[in-house]
């Protein structure tokens, strides 16, 4: 039998409770059931992420809503148990972006990204330091941001999953790094991982003035995880030729209609400063040379101790609902992962 | 004596009258007055442009306000009469971005851009088809826009100085071109110069719906001359990987404070569509290989009749104030130029 975590009832308001989930058992799929192009995989580690809350409400979000009676899905790493495709082979380590919280299942091989087994890299690291948040940081900062040593970068949500990797990569590339976070503890952490300056946006007063104070000559790159009024303030503090990497808009996460959306007023500074705003979204870049390059570069930096990443691990697929709840009550510290 | 056009009184509201200007005579400068690095030049043709209105009010704009008692300045082409610089020589044709409306004057040679004397190209063409609006179109569309044959481009102010060159270049590059303009006559003109579709934004109703109708699958490139609500509507109609070339914000030209500025609400579509907004400003690119490339490519296209450009010429520097007034009462048709 295969064990799976199923959404029993939609979570309409507030956060989920354990009673919203059930742990089911279904017949284990066998290799005889494989059609051409399919693979049978066994998840090793499950990623547990805040964005999953939005998918439990029964409404479609940009990655699609969950359905009751079906397994929860999210990023995971797995071993191939059997394959009817030339793309992956038995024993391969793979990443599945929309993987099921189920101990064994059949999937189209084209939906899998093959991962290397590397010395000093645990398979779970592909959900952590080598996972989607790090890939987003690498892709945005290094591939699209065109960083140059000596430039000044500003990073919001600098203690977050994406931001902390941007801070560390920017230091490695010789940039002057200014991190912005939402608590004094996070500000302290951002400094610990290498930021030259950091400030708390909740206590800094006027954003434009705080940015001007931290970067009197303006910023060459802004890694934007928040959008909204902070982005408007950064637009007043750009150097000529600046790049803004548009990664997230967490400042608008509670906005439910376009009318409530914050209206950006300073976009014309992109013209006078010949600046560029680059929207990034790595979902289409997993099976690409860029992803291979990311895995290679970040694996080396991680092994050498030059990039750090904190993981919080729970053991057993039946712990996965609890891991989701822990995200919201402050129990966890670091990237949440469940060992199947 | 040198003849010059001077701003006599500031234009505080409404448009200028002839009485706001005076035609003065000052001693002609001589080659003996040249210091090292300077050149004595004689303007041949003056560019006359709408943006000059904003400079007559006595307030500084992004290119600086005019001062009473001093000559009007704007783009011009000139001959070098004498030089104390190795950068330009007597007889050279040059472009001066902040040139004086004066028949002879001394200038730093480093402020001049040397232009080639070419068969089939009149010096005045460097203010027209080879001038700043065309350079802006070339730089934005071709250099920063990375066009590919078969893509769909949307252009606002498509009958304007920049827009009409974008439309023609886009057709030459094999794109499907949708032009937007503010009158039915302009819409007709945009079709005449090659747009596949064109519509009048003043009568089209809801912008987003009109764009969706013209480009059901979305646009790959948007050449934005207007900003504001039209840009917000285009953001809802982007293809994956789209580029927005941010060139102008004429929709906000009457806005005098940040509070009145239209607030953009749909910028997050840049993230979901992995789109890029590229601010362009050619002022720093005149003495560059890009400008040489622009002159070479557009000169060839113009001689071959593949790019057309309409010029309205007045004769005599003392006609320059009248040429400015003609811009606003509909007398002129085509790019306004004064022969000195």
XYZ file of C-alpha atoms in Angstrom:
680
model
C 0.000 0.000 0.000
C 1.043 3.632 -0.579
C 0.486 6.255 2.120
C -0.739 9.710 1.161
C -1.763 13.040 2.711
C -5.171 14.147 1.446
C -7.032 17.454 1.779
C -10.226 16.355 3.569
C -11.999 19.734 3.780
C -11.325 23.172 2.290
C -9.756 25.783 4.549
C -12.030 28.764 4.012
C -10.634 31.213 6.544
C -7.896 31.362 9.135
C -5.215 28.719 8.988
C -5.580 24.957 8.576
C -6.088 22.473 11.429
C -5.006 18.860 11.483
C -8.643 17.906 10.947
C -8.532 19.439 7.449
C -6.268 16.570 6.377
C -6.455 12.782 6.348
C -3.758 10.136 6.023
C -4.998 7.552 3.505
C -3.702 4.299 2.121
C -4.167 3.340 -1.511
C -2.921 0.348 -3.512
C 0.720 0.847 -4.442
C 1.218 1.343 -8.170
C 3.399 -1.230 -9.893
C 5.822 -1.028 -12.795
C 3.368 -3.090 -14.900
C 1.001 -0.102 -14.918
C 3.567 2.210 -16.566
C 2.652 3.565 -20.002
C 5.279 4.798 -22.435
C 6.866 8.030 -21.191
C 5.907 7.450 -17.556
C 7.953 6.737 -14.433
C 7.156 5.274 -11.021
C 8.762 7.385 -8.298
C 9.176 7.229 -4.497
C 9.441 10.646 -2.790
C 12.357 11.051 -0.361
C 11.753 14.586 0.944
C 8.745 16.946 0.717
C 8.969 20.734 0.676
C 6.523 22.513 3.006
C 5.820 26.149 2.037
C 3.634 29.113 3.036
C 2.119 29.455 -0.452
C 0.298 26.134 0.110
C -2.194 27.889 2.389
C -3.597 29.769 -0.591
C -4.207 26.537 -2.469
C -6.332 24.968 0.291
C -9.283 27.331 -0.069
C -10.897 25.611 -3.038
C -10.230 28.616 -5.282
C -7.729 28.542 -8.071
C -4.584 30.614 -7.512
C -1.796 31.144 -10.019
C -0.485 27.629 -9.380
C -3.929 26.052 -9.059
C -6.018 25.202 -6.013
C -6.062 21.855 -4.194
C -9.143 19.626 -4.374
C -10.695 17.731 -1.466
C -10.219 13.975 -1.648
C -6.935 14.376 -3.506
C -3.338 14.389 -2.252
C -1.607 17.658 -1.385
C 1.018 18.574 -3.990
C 4.235 20.600 -3.826
C 7.924 20.439 -4.733
C 9.664 17.227 -3.744
C 12.680 15.052 -4.496
C 12.268 11.384 -5.266
C 13.982 8.244 -6.530
C 12.871 6.627 -9.760
C 11.699 3.089 -8.905
C 10.881 2.120 -12.496
C 10.783 3.932 -15.830
C 9.135 3.534 -19.232
C 10.925 6.612 -20.574
C 14.418 7.220 -21.921
C 14.514 10.537 -20.002
C 14.968 8.967 -16.538
C 16.174 5.567 -15.296
C 15.676 3.383 -12.226
C 17.699 4.825 -9.340
C 17.816 8.392 -10.701
C 17.351 11.242 -8.257
C 14.616 13.581 -9.560
C 12.805 16.800 -8.677
C 9.034 17.045 -9.172
C 7.608 20.572 -9.050
C 4.011 19.436 -8.621
C 4.735 16.207 -6.738
C 2.174 14.275 -4.670
C 2.377 13.789 -0.919
C 2.215 10.036 -1.489
C 4.897 7.419 -0.875
C 4.758 6.029 -4.436
C 3.061 7.287 -7.591
C 3.272 7.304 -11.382
C 4.138 10.504 -13.242
C 5.015 11.694 -16.759
C 8.816 11.630 -17.000
C 8.754 14.983 -18.829
C 7.469 16.607 -15.612
C 10.607 15.498 -13.735
C 13.958 17.286 -13.539
C 16.915 14.915 -13.193
C 19.283 15.791 -10.335
C 22.886 14.711 -9.834
C 23.895 12.553 -6.844
C 26.755 14.626 -5.480
C 29.219 14.027 -2.657
C 28.462 16.334 0.268
C 24.957 17.113 -1.004
C 22.004 15.432 0.727
C 18.961 14.874 -1.540
C 16.968 17.135 0.805
C 19.333 20.005 -0.088
C 17.579 20.116 -3.446
C 14.570 21.461 -1.521
C 16.762 23.791 0.536
C 19.898 25.523 -0.631
C 19.428 23.984 -4.111
C 15.643 24.426 -4.170
C 13.251 26.797 -5.894
C 13.908 29.800 -3.641
C 17.664 29.562 -4.203
C 17.132 28.990 -7.918
C 14.962 32.118 -7.955
C 17.718 34.074 -6.184
C 20.411 32.761 -8.541
C 18.347 33.327 -11.678
C 17.216 36.820 -10.683
C 20.465 38.127 -9.244
C 23.105 36.391 -11.294
C 21.483 35.583 -14.676
C 19.096 38.539 -15.153
C 20.675 41.090 -12.794
C 24.113 41.238 -14.467
C 25.922 42.124 -11.204
C 29.280 43.915 -11.223
C 31.745 44.063 -8.329
C 31.531 47.383 -6.512
C 27.859 47.981 -7.302
C 25.282 48.628 -4.592
C 22.372 46.191 -4.231
C 19.271 46.603 -2.095
C 17.336 43.455 -1.128
C 13.910 43.317 0.554
C 12.713 40.272 2.549
C 16.451 39.837 2.981
C 16.044 37.195 5.701
C 13.558 35.200 3.610
C 14.158 32.113 1.514
C 15.057 34.038 -1.642
C 16.530 37.136 -0.007
C 19.117 35.387 2.160
C 20.609 33.679 -0.892
C 20.675 36.973 -2.807
C 22.535 38.598 0.111
C 25.142 35.823 0.184
C 25.600 35.678 -3.605
C 25.889 39.464 -3.793
C 28.675 39.447 -1.180
C 30.484 36.681 -3.097
C 30.265 38.843 -6.251
C 31.775 41.837 -4.431
C 28.707 44.054 -4.226
C 27.866 46.436 -1.396
C 24.754 44.838 0.121
C 21.879 46.575 1.898
C 19.266 44.236 3.366
C 15.749 45.176 4.455
C 13.693 42.996 6.800
C 10.666 43.228 9.080
C 12.105 42.645 12.589
C 15.264 43.536 14.492
C 16.117 39.817 14.829
C 15.905 39.395 11.069
C 17.998 42.539 10.537
C 20.645 41.020 12.830
C 20.560 37.743 10.855
C 20.915 39.622 7.540
C 24.077 41.273 8.890
C 25.387 37.903 10.120
C 25.155 36.416 6.625
C 27.131 39.327 5.204
C 25.025 42.426 4.478
C 27.048 45.644 4.807
C 23.980 47.469 6.078
C 20.503 46.377 7.076
C 17.386 48.101 8.405
C 13.908 47.266 9.676
C 11.254 48.637 7.311
C 8.665 48.627 10.091
C 10.639 51.109 12.211
C 12.734 53.064 9.679
C 10.194 55.836 9.060
C 9.854 57.219 5.521
C 11.111 54.573 3.104
C 12.689 56.948 0.557
C 14.656 58.718 3.296
C 15.852 55.426 4.830
C 17.007 54.152 1.422
C 18.744 57.459 0.672
C 20.545 57.234 4.012
C 21.692 53.655 3.363
C 22.684 54.363 -0.272
C 23.359 58.113 -0.669
C 24.363 57.728 -4.316
C 21.478 55.393 -5.186
C 21.289 51.694 -5.941
C 22.520 49.801 -9.006
C 20.303 46.800 -8.374
C 17.134 46.317 -6.358
C 15.977 42.765 -5.690
C 12.283 43.382 -5.093
C 10.382 40.828 -3.039
C 7.674 43.226 -1.849
C 6.413 45.626 -4.560
C 4.024 48.413 -3.476
C 5.126 51.566 -1.636
C 8.658 50.309 -0.963
C 9.215 49.829 -4.707
C 7.894 53.349 -5.299
C 10.463 54.661 -2.799
C 13.301 52.718 -4.438
C 12.350 54.248 -7.824
C 13.362 57.628 -6.333
C 16.808 56.240 -5.460
C 18.101 54.609 -8.648
C 21.503 55.062 -10.191
C 21.712 55.431 -13.946
C 21.378 52.045 -15.627
C 19.890 50.395 -12.522
C 18.198 47.005 -12.713
C 15.151 46.118 -10.609
C 14.543 42.398 -10.312
C 10.794 41.976 -9.839
C 10.470 38.731 -7.871
C 7.537 39.111 -5.481
C 4.871 41.474 -4.183
C 4.350 40.340 -0.597
C 3.280 43.875 0.403
C 0.109 43.260 -1.645
C -0.560 39.681 -0.506
C -3.749 40.537 1.341
C -5.129 42.520 -1.576
C -8.077 40.746 -3.146
C -9.144 43.180 -5.899
C -7.327 45.358 -8.411
C -8.886 48.446 -6.808
C -7.145 47.784 -3.496
C -3.808 47.277 -5.252
C -1.260 49.984 -4.445
C -0.845 52.289 -7.455
C 2.803 52.902 -8.384
C 3.482 56.571 -9.068
C 7.197 56.772 -9.772
C 7.663 54.393 -12.660
C 8.770 57.191 -14.992
C 12.114 57.277 -13.153
C 12.893 54.113 -15.115
C 13.031 56.366 -18.190
C 15.113 59.209 -16.799
C 17.557 56.745 -15.197
C 17.565 54.333 -18.159
C 16.693 51.634 -15.652
C 15.130 48.240 -16.294
C 12.489 46.287 -14.369
C 12.901 42.570 -15.013
C 10.053 40.268 -13.998
C 11.329 36.814 -13.062
C 9.562 33.479 -12.715
C 11.695 30.341 -12.693
C 8.867 27.873 -13.311
C 9.807 27.532 -16.974
C 13.548 27.153 -16.381
C 13.917 23.862 -14.508
C 14.913 21.637 -17.423
C 17.461 24.091 -18.829
C 21.212 24.688 -18.879
C 20.585 27.570 -16.458
C 19.289 25.108 -13.837
C 22.321 22.834 -14.358
C 24.599 25.849 -13.916
C 22.731 26.841 -10.741
C 23.080 23.340 -9.226
C 26.771 23.213 -10.078
C 27.691 26.680 -8.775
C 25.593 26.640 -5.597
C 26.605 23.044 -4.707
C 30.240 24.127 -4.790
C 29.614 27.244 -2.704
C 27.557 25.233 -0.184
C 30.209 22.510 0.189
C 32.864 25.191 0.672
C 30.726 26.775 3.408
C 30.428 30.052 1.480
C 26.633 29.806 1.297
C 24.659 28.767 4.364
C 21.076 27.595 4.585
C 19.053 26.533 7.622
C 16.741 23.503 7.404
C 13.970 22.360 9.805
C 13.207 18.691 9.220
C 10.349 16.470 10.409
C 10.446 12.690 9.966
C 7.595 10.723 8.351
C 5.035 11.631 5.662
C 2.248 11.552 8.263
C 3.982 14.564 9.929
C 3.501 16.704 6.813
C 0.204 18.367 7.960
C 1.865 19.303 11.282
C 4.811 20.765 9.347
C 2.354 23.006 7.467
C 0.825 24.206 10.743
C 4.268 24.855 12.231
C 4.978 27.363 9.435
C 2.468 29.790 10.911
C 2.907 29.598 14.674
C 6.643 30.269 14.787
C 7.590 26.699 15.808
C 9.875 26.204 12.839
C 13.119 28.020 12.080
C 14.615 27.509 8.667
C 13.289 25.894 5.523
C 10.626 23.296 6.403
C 11.173 19.801 4.968
C 9.543 16.430 5.684
C 11.479 13.177 5.292
C 9.108 10.610 3.803
C 27.328 90.455 -36.007
C 25.617 87.199 -34.996
C 21.814 87.019 -34.952
C 20.077 85.178 -32.131
C 16.603 84.334 -30.823
C 16.230 85.300 -27.168
C 13.517 84.503 -24.605
C 12.343 88.006 -23.607
C 9.702 87.079 -21.030
C 8.699 83.813 -19.345
C 5.607 82.048 -20.638
C 3.677 81.371 -17.442
C 0.428 79.949 -18.838
C -1.108 79.157 -22.192
C 1.187 79.065 -25.178
C 3.855 81.554 -26.225
C 3.255 84.645 -28.366
C 5.746 86.310 -30.684
C 6.143 89.044 -28.067
C 7.759 86.550 -25.672
C 10.814 86.486 -27.968
C 13.254 89.022 -29.350
C 15.658 88.866 -32.261
C 19.011 90.285 -31.074
C 22.348 90.964 -32.643
C 25.590 90.391 -30.770
C 29.230 90.661 -31.848
C 30.208 87.615 -33.878
C 32.777 85.427 -32.086
C 36.101 84.976 -33.851
C 38.531 82.096 -34.051
C 41.010 84.111 -31.938
C 38.685 83.697 -28.952
C 38.841 79.880 -29.042
C 40.340 78.187 -25.994
C 41.774 74.681 -26.158
C 39.025 72.095 -26.667
C 36.563 74.611 -28.116
C 35.049 75.038 -31.587
C 33.344 77.897 -33.395
C 30.231 76.654 -35.172
C 27.593 78.046 -37.547
C 24.157 76.392 -37.246
C 22.582 75.250 -40.523
C 19.207 73.917 -39.326
C 17.335 74.242 -36.011
C 14.959 71.641 -34.607
C 11.657 73.019 -33.265
C 9.911 70.750 -30.755
C 6.867 70.659 -28.441
C 8.991 69.982 -25.329
C 10.393 73.521 -25.628
C 7.137 74.925 -24.261
C 7.885 73.386 -20.865
C 11.279 75.096 -20.763
C 9.863 78.619 -21.262
C 8.094 78.826 -17.924
C 11.117 79.752 -15.843
C 10.957 76.480 -13.921
C 13.536 73.771 -14.336
C 12.341 70.639 -16.125
C 14.385 67.478 -16.612
C 16.386 69.153 -19.394
C 16.563 72.531 -17.660
C 14.453 75.660 -18.068
C 15.273 78.600 -20.360
C 16.324 81.950 -18.881
C 15.127 85.363 -20.043
C 17.777 87.388 -21.840
C 19.455 84.245 -23.139
C 19.138 82.459 -26.472
C 16.672 79.608 -26.882
C 18.463 76.234 -27.086
C 17.581 72.941 -28.753
C 18.994 70.283 -31.099
C 20.644 71.642 -34.230
C 23.123 70.766 -36.958
C 26.003 73.075 -37.749
C 29.254 73.450 -39.647
C 32.507 73.862 -37.772
C 33.961 77.254 -38.785
C 37.118 76.916 -36.669
C 38.397 74.449 -34.100
C 40.905 74.344 -31.238
C 40.197 70.658 -30.616
C 41.405 67.465 -32.256
C 37.848 66.047 -31.988
C 36.378 68.209 -34.807
C 37.865 70.124 -37.729
C 36.924 73.105 -39.873
C 34.201 72.089 -42.317
C 32.903 69.150 -40.232
C 29.169 68.627 -40.017
C 28.154 68.361 -36.336
C 25.115 67.836 -34.150
C 24.664 69.905 -30.970
C 22.062 68.596 -28.536
C 21.848 71.836 -26.533
C 22.680 74.227 -29.393
C 21.942 77.961 -29.352
C 19.522 79.682 -31.678
C 22.341 81.985 -32.793
C 24.038 82.195 -36.199
C 27.565 81.699 -34.766
C 28.805 80.669 -31.333
C 31.636 78.957 -29.477
C 31.092 75.565 -27.836
C 33.073 72.771 -26.153
C 33.959 70.275 -28.886
C 33.119 67.412 -26.504
C 29.465 68.521 -26.590
C 29.328 67.987 -30.362
C 28.605 64.770 -32.242
C 30.381 64.515 -35.599
C 28.099 63.598 -38.493
C 29.050 62.174 -41.890
C 28.387 64.127 -45.099
C 26.514 61.500 -47.102
C 25.210 61.430 -50.662
C 21.438 61.670 -50.715
C 21.288 62.915 -47.117
C 20.601 66.632 -46.527
C 22.113 68.026 -43.294
C 18.572 68.841 -42.142
C 17.767 65.106 -42.235
C 19.898 64.782 -39.100
C 17.088 66.672 -37.326
C 14.429 64.620 -39.091
C 14.697 61.002 -40.098
C 18.200 60.847 -38.559
C 17.356 63.010 -35.533
C 16.706 62.373 -31.872
C 13.182 60.973 -32.305
C 14.375 58.438 -34.874
C 17.405 57.603 -32.755
C 15.053 57.034 -29.825
C 12.915 54.739 -31.990
C 15.941 52.828 -33.287
C 17.563 52.510 -29.864
C 14.364 51.468 -28.091
C 12.968 49.116 -30.707
C 16.035 47.628 -32.285
C 18.802 47.792 -29.657
C 16.838 47.293 -26.412
C 13.679 45.639 -27.744
C 15.367 42.590 -29.335
C 12.653 42.206 -32.023
C 12.014 38.867 -33.743
C 10.163 38.380 -37.028
C 6.607 37.188 -36.448
C 6.228 38.882 -33.086
C 3.398 41.300 -32.322
C 4.261 44.888 -31.403
C 1.930 47.551 -30.050
C 2.969 51.221 -30.450
C 1.273 54.245 -28.865
C 1.594 57.780 -30.317
C 2.151 55.779 -33.494
C 1.803 58.837 -35.725
C 4.254 60.839 -33.609
C 7.927 61.525 -34.265
C 9.135 58.399 -32.438
C 6.142 56.166 -33.099
C 6.095 56.472 -36.883
C 9.708 55.303 -37.092
C 8.974 52.397 -34.743
C 6.057 51.368 -36.982
C 8.232 51.429 -40.109
C 11.203 49.647 -38.496
C 8.903 46.998 -37.038
C 7.429 46.271 -40.485
C 10.940 46.032 -41.959
C 11.824 43.499 -39.215
C 8.772 41.378 -40.051
C 6.670 42.089 -36.965
C 2.871 42.325 -36.843
C 2.308 45.997 -36.015
C -0.608 47.527 -34.094
C -0.578 51.317 -33.915
C -2.541 53.490 -31.495
C -3.167 57.197 -32.136
C -5.500 59.992 -31.022
C -7.467 60.877 -34.181
C -8.971 59.019 -37.137
C -6.657 60.931 -39.499
C -3.615 59.775 -37.539
C -4.964 56.213 -37.485
C -5.239 56.380 -41.289
C -1.660 57.670 -41.556
C -0.380 54.887 -39.282
C -1.957 52.339 -41.638
C -0.456 54.107 -44.665
C 3.069 53.744 -43.268
C 2.521 50.024 -42.759
C 0.710 49.158 -39.526
C -1.321 45.949 -39.850
C -3.945 47.328 -37.478
C -4.516 50.715 -35.884
C -7.116 52.226 -33.579
C -8.049 55.567 -32.039
C -7.620 55.460 -28.246
C -10.085 58.318 -27.805
C -12.970 56.357 -29.335
C -12.039 52.690 -28.729
C -13.774 52.367 -25.347
C -12.134 50.236 -22.653
C -8.400 50.068 -23.410
C -7.831 46.481 -22.251
C -10.707 45.221 -24.410
C -9.505 47.143 -27.469
C -5.970 45.767 -27.074
C -7.315 42.237 -26.568
C -9.345 42.593 -29.757
C -6.343 43.826 -31.760
C -3.971 41.218 -30.292
C -6.019 38.247 -29.003
C -2.906 36.293 -27.983
C -1.194 39.282 -26.370
C 1.758 41.429 -27.383
C 5.458 40.529 -27.463
C 6.605 44.136 -27.423
C 4.931 47.348 -26.345
C 6.576 50.625 -27.318
C 5.164 52.907 -24.658
C 5.003 56.627 -25.404
C 2.122 57.386 -23.018
C 2.353 55.558 -19.662
C -0.631 55.829 -17.290
C -3.877 53.896 -17.767
C -2.996 52.654 -21.247
C 0.180 51.032 -19.897
C -1.898 49.432 -17.123
C -4.196 47.963 -19.798
C -1.269 46.645 -21.852
C 0.082 44.898 -18.722
C -3.071 42.729 -18.832
C -2.271 41.702 -22.422
C 1.355 40.547 -22.381
C 2.737 37.395 -23.895
C 5.299 35.448 -21.910
C 8.706 37.092 -22.197
C 7.255 40.397 -23.418
C 9.348 43.574 -23.493
C 7.900 46.989 -22.718
C 10.017 49.870 -23.976
C 9.340 52.783 -21.642
C 9.952 55.855 -23.796
C 7.474 58.520 -22.749
C 4.561 59.342 -20.459
C 2.563 61.887 -22.432
C -0.651 60.787 -20.685
C 0.757 62.372 -17.526
C 2.140 65.561 -19.129
C -0.296 67.856 -17.363
C 0.356 66.301 -13.976
C 2.236 68.702 -11.720
C 2.542 66.707 -8.474
C 3.251 63.098 -7.579
C -0.188 62.846 -5.954
C -1.944 63.501 -9.245
C 0.194 60.913 -11.028
C -1.775 57.894 -12.211
C -0.982 54.908 -9.967
C -0.112 51.761 -11.926
C -1.898 48.716 -10.534
C -0.934 45.860 -12.834
C 2.832 45.853 -12.657
C 2.912 42.383 -11.071
C 2.008 40.908 -14.472
C 5.647 41.556 -15.343
C 6.469 38.763 -12.880
C 3.910 36.196 -13.965
C 4.717 36.814 -17.643
C 8.495 37.088 -17.103
C 8.264 40.404 -18.902
C 10.720 43.306 -18.820
C 10.166 47.054 -18.705
C 13.133 48.860 -20.226
C 13.433 52.600 -19.611
C 15.194 54.341 -22.486
C 16.834 57.747 -22.757
C 19.214 58.332 -25.645
C 20.811 61.480 -24.262
C 23.899 59.549 -23.163
C 24.312 57.596 -26.406
C 25.108 60.220 -29.041
C 28.883 59.758 -29.153
C 28.728 55.972 -29.286
C 28.993 53.116 -31.786
C 25.205 52.715 -31.408
C 24.667 56.192 -32.856
C 27.024 55.439 -35.766
C 25.097 52.240 -36.427
C 21.802 54.140 -36.310
C 23.016 56.756 -38.823
C 24.326 54.082 -41.164
C 21.243 51.825 -41.085
C 18.591 54.529 -41.225
C 20.429 56.513 -43.933
C 20.382 53.424 -46.129
C 16.701 52.723 -45.469
C 15.824 56.381 -46.133
C 17.753 56.536 -49.425
C 16.075 53.296 -50.516
C 12.667 54.819 -49.730
C 11.913 52.143 -47.119
C 11.577 54.696 -44.326
C 9.654 57.907 -44.927
C 9.667 61.076 -42.856
C 7.765 64.309 -43.407
C 9.485 67.660 -42.810
C 7.972 71.153 -42.476
C 10.667 73.763 -43.108
C 10.723 77.524 -42.516
C 13.529 79.693 -43.888
C 15.514 82.133 -41.721
C 16.479 82.100 -38.015
C 14.103 85.006 -37.333
C 11.238 82.636 -38.276
C 12.070 80.295 -35.389
C 9.562 81.825 -32.883
C 6.787 81.511 -35.491
C 7.781 77.883 -36.082
C 7.305 77.239 -32.343
C 3.832 78.810 -32.430
C 2.903 76.763 -35.521
C 3.465 73.560 -33.540
C 0.384 74.236 -31.465
C -2.200 75.651 -33.841
C -2.080 72.818 -36.376
C -0.392 74.906 -39.095
C 2.537 72.556 -39.454
C 2.461 68.988 -40.715
C 5.623 66.944 -40.255
C 8.755 67.550 -38.264
C 9.347 71.293 -37.803
C 12.759 72.595 -38.887
C 14.140 76.109 -39.423
C 16.852 76.784 -41.998
C 19.223 79.359 -40.493
